[in-house]
Short mmCIF file of C-alpha atoms in Angstrom, two decimals:
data_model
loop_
_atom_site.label_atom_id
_atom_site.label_comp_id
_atom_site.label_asym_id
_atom_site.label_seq_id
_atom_site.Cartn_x
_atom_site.Cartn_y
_atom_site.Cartn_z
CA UNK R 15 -23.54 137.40 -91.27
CA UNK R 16 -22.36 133.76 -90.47
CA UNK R 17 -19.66 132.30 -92.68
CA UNK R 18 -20.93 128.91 -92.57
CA UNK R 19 -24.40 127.62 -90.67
CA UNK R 20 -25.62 124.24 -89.86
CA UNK R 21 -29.08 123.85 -89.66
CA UNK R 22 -30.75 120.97 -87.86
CA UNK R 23 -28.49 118.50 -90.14
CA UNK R 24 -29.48 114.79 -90.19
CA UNK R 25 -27.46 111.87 -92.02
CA UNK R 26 -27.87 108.49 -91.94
CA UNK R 27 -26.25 105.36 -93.37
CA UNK R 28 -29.02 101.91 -94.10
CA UNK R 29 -30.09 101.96 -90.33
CA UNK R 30 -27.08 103.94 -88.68
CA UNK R 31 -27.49 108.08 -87.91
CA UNK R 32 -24.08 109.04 -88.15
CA UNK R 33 -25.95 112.83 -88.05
CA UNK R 34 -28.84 114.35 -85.30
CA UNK R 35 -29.89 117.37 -85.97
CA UNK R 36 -26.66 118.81 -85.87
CA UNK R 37 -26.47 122.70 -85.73
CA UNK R 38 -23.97 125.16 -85.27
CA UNK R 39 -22.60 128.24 -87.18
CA UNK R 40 -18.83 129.31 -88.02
CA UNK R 41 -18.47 133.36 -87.99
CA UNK R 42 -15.94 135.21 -90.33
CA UNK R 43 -12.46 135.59 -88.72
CA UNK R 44 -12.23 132.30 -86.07
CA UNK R 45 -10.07 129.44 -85.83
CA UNK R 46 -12.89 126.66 -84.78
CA UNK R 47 -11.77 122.91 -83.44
CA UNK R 48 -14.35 120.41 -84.68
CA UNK R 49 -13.38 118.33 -81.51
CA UNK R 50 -14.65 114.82 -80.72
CA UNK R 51 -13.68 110.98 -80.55
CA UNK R 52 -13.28 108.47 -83.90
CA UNK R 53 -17.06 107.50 -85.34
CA UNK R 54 -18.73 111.15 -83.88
CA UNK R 55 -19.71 112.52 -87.46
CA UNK R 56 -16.49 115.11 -87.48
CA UNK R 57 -15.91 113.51 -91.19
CA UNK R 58 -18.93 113.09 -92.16
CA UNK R 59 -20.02 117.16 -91.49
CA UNK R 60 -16.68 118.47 -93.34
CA UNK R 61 -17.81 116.15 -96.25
CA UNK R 62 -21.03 117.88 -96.36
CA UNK R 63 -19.71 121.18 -96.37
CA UNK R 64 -17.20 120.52 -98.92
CA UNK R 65 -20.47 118.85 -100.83
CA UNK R 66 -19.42 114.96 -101.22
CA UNK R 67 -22.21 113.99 -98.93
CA UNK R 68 -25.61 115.36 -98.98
CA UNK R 69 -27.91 115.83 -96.39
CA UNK R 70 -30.66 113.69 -95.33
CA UNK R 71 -32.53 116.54 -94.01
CA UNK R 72 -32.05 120.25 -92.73
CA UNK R 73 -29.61 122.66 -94.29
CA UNK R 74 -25.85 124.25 -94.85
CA UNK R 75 -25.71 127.66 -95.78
CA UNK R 76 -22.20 129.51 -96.86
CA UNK R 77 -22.12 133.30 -97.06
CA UNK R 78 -25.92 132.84 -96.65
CA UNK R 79 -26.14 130.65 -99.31
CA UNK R 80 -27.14 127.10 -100.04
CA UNK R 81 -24.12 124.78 -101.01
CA UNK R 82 -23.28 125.11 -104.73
CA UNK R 83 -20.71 126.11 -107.27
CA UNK R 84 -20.12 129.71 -105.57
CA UNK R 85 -19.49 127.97 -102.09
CA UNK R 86 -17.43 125.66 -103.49
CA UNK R 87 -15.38 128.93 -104.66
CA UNK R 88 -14.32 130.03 -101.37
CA UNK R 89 -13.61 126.94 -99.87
CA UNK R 90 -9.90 125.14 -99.43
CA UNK R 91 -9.94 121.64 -98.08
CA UNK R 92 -7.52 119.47 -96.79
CA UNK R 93 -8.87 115.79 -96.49
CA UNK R 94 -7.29 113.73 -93.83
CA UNK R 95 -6.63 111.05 -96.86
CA UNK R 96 -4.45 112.66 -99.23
CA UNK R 97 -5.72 112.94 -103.11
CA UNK R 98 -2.98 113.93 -105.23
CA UNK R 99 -0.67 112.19 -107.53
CA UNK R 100 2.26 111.40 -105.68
CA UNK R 101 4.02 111.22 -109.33
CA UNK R 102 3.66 114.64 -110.15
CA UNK R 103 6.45 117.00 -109.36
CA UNK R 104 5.52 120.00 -106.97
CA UNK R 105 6.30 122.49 -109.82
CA UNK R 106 3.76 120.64 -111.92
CA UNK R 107 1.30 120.22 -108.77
CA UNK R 108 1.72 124.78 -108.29
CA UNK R 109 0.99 124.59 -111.81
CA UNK R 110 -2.51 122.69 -111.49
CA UNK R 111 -3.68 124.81 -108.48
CA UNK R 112 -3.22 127.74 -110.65
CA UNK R 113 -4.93 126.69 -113.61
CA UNK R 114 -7.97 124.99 -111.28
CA UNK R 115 -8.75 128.03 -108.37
CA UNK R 116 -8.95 131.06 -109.02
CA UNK R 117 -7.86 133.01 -105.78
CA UNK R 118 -4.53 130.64 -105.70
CA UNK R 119 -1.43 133.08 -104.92
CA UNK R 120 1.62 131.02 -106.28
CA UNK R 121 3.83 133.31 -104.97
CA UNK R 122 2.83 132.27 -101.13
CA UNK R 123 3.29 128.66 -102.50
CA UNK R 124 6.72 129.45 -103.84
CA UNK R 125 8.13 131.66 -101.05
CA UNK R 126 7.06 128.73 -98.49
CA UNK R 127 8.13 125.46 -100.34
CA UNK R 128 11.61 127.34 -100.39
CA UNK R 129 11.35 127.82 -97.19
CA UNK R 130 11.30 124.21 -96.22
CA UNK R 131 14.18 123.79 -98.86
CA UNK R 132 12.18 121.74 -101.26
CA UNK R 133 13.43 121.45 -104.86
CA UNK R 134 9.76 122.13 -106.93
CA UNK R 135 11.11 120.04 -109.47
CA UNK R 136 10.97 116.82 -106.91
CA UNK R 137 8.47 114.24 -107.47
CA UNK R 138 5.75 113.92 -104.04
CA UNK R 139 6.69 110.26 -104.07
CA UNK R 140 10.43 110.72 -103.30
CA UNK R 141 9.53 112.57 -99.91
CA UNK R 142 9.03 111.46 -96.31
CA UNK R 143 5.20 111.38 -95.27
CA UNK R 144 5.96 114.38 -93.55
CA UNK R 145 7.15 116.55 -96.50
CA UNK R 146 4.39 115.42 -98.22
CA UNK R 147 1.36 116.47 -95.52
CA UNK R 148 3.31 119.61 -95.79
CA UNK R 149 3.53 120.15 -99.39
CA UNK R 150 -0.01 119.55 -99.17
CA UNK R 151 -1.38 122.00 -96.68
CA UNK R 152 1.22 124.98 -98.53
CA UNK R 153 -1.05 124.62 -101.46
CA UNK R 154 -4.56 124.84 -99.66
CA UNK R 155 -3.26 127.61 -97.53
CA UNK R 156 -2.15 129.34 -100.38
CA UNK R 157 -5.51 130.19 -101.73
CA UNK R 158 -7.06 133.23 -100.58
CA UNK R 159 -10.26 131.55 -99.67
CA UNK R 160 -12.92 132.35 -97.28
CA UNK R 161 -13.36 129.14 -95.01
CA UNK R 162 -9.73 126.56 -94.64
CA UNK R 163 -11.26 123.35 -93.97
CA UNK R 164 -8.58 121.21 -91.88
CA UNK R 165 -9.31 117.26 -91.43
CA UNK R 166 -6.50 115.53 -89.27
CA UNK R 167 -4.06 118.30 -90.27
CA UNK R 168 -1.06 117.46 -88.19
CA UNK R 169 -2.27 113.41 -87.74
CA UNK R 170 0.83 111.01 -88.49
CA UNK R 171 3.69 113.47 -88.50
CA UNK R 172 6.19 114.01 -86.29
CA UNK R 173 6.12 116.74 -83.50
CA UNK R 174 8.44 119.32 -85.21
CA UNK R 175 6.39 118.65 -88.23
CA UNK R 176 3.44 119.77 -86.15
CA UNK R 177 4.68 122.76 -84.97
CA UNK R 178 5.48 124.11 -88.47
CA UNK R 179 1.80 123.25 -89.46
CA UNK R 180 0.50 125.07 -87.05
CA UNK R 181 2.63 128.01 -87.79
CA UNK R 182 2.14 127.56 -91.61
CA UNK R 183 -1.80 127.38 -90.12
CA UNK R 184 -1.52 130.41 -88.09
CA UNK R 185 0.87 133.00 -90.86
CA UNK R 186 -1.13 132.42 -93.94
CA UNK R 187 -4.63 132.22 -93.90
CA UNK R 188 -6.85 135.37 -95.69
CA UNK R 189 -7.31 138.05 -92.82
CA UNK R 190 -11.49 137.94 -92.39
CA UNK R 191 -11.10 133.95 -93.21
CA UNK R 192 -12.03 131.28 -91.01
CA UNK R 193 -10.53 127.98 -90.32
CA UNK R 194 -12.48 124.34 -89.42
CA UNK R 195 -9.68 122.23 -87.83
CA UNK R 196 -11.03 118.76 -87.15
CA UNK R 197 -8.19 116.43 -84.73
CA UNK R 198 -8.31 114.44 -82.04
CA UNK R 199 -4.63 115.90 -81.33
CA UNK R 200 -6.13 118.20 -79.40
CA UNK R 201 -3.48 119.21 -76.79
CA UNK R 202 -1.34 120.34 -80.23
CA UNK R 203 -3.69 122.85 -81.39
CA UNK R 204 -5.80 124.11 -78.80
CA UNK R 205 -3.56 127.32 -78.43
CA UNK R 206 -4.37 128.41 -82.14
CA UNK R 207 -8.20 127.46 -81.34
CA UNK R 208 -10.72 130.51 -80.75
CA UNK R 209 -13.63 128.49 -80.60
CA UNK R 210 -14.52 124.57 -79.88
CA UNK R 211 -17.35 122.32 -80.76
CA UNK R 212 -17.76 118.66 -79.36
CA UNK R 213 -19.71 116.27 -80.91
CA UNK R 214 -20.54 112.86 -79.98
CA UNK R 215 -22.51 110.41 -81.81
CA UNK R 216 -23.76 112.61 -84.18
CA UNK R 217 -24.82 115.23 -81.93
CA UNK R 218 -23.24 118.80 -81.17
CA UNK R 219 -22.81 118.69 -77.34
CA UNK R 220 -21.25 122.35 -77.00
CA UNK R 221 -20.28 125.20 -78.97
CA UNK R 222 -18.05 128.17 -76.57
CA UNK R 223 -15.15 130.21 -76.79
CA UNK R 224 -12.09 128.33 -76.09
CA UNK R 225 -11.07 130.64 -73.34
CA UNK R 226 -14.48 130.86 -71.87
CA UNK R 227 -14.27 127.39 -71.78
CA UNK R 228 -10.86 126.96 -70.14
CA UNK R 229 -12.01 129.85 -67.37
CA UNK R 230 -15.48 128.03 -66.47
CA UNK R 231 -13.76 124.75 -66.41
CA UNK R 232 -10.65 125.56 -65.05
CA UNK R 233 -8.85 123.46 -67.26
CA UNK R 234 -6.97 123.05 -70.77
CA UNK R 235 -9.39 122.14 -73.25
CA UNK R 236 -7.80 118.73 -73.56
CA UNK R 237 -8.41 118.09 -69.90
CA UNK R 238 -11.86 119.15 -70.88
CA UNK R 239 -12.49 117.04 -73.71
CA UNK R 240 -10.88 114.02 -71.66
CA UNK R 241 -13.62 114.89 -68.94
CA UNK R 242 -16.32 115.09 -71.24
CA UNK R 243 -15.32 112.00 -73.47
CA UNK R 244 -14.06 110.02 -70.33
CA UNK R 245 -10.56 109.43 -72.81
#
């Protein structure tokens, strides 16, 4: 059974389809790079799935299920826009995560915010952007959810900063989970990726392997998407 499938999606804003007939499916157990330039639809699909946009037409099943409060369950998103109080402390911000989901293991949290030699009693706003997009992704990767939903994980940090994403990534999702990484930092992640979709103006172009990709094309998937996207 898929995790996640994407059935013949359509969206469209006044006159504008941001979304045609966009299909593709997400099995149990892959790291998947939504891959494709600024304006595609990347956005506009990982709002759907995370329900704050509806569809115009076709369908989005999770678990073989149509979106609702049990998908919504087994989801953990990080938006490329942050949404928490920068005023809260981190102790307090553990403490919400707890009360709201369910499958939230605060002892993950705890063990990797001392790690990075955070004080939990610290307010977000007295940290570096960095610290912060960190902070961020410890919580959603700390709850032992079916499908990680990624936006711009790694966008406007530094490279160090990058590489301990993508190891905080890599050593902490739920074994059987999935993970929907969408970037256009795609020569950062492309090692952790197992599978790639491109989309371009609203339409999937591709859905492969990653290394099936790289053999056929002889090439990283970067110089691939570069190709394809003529970056």
């Amino acid at each position: 059974m898929n995790l996640v499938e994407c059935k013949d999606v359509c969206k469209s804003y006044g006159n504008k389809q941001v979304l045609d007939h966009v299909t593709f499916t997400i099995e149990p157990g892959k790291i998947i790079g939504l891959l494709g330039p600024n304006g595609s639809g990347k956005s506009t699909i990982i709002k759907m799935i995370n329900q704050l946009l509806t569809p115009d037409s076709g369908e989005i099943l999770v678990n073989d299920k149509p979106l609702g409060i049990e998908s919504k369950k087994v989801i953990s998103y990080l938006p490329e826009r942050s949404y928490l109080n920068f005023n809260v402390k981190v102790i307090e911000l553990m403490d919400f995560f707890e009360d709201f989901y369910e499958d939230f293991d605060r002892k993950t949290a705890e063990s990797l915010i001392e790690k990075l030699k955070i004080n939990p009693k610290d307010k977000l706003k007295t940290m570096s952007k960095g610290t912060k997009e960190k902070v961020q992704l410890i919580m959603v990767m700390s709850r032992k959810a079916d499908l990680y939903i990624l936006d711009e994980p790694i966008g406007g940090v530094d490279p160090a900063a990058r590489d301990y994403i993508l190891t905080t990534i890599l050593s902490n999702f739920n074994e059987g989970a999935s993970i929907l990484i969408s970037t256009h930092l795609i020569a950062d992640v492309e090692k952790i990726l197992d599978e790639v979709i491109f989309i371009s103006e609203g339409k999937v172009l591709l859905q492969q392997s990653a290394d099936e990709l790289r053999n056929e094309k002889q090439q990283s998937i970067d110089g691939v998407f570069r190709e394809v996207f003529k970056c």
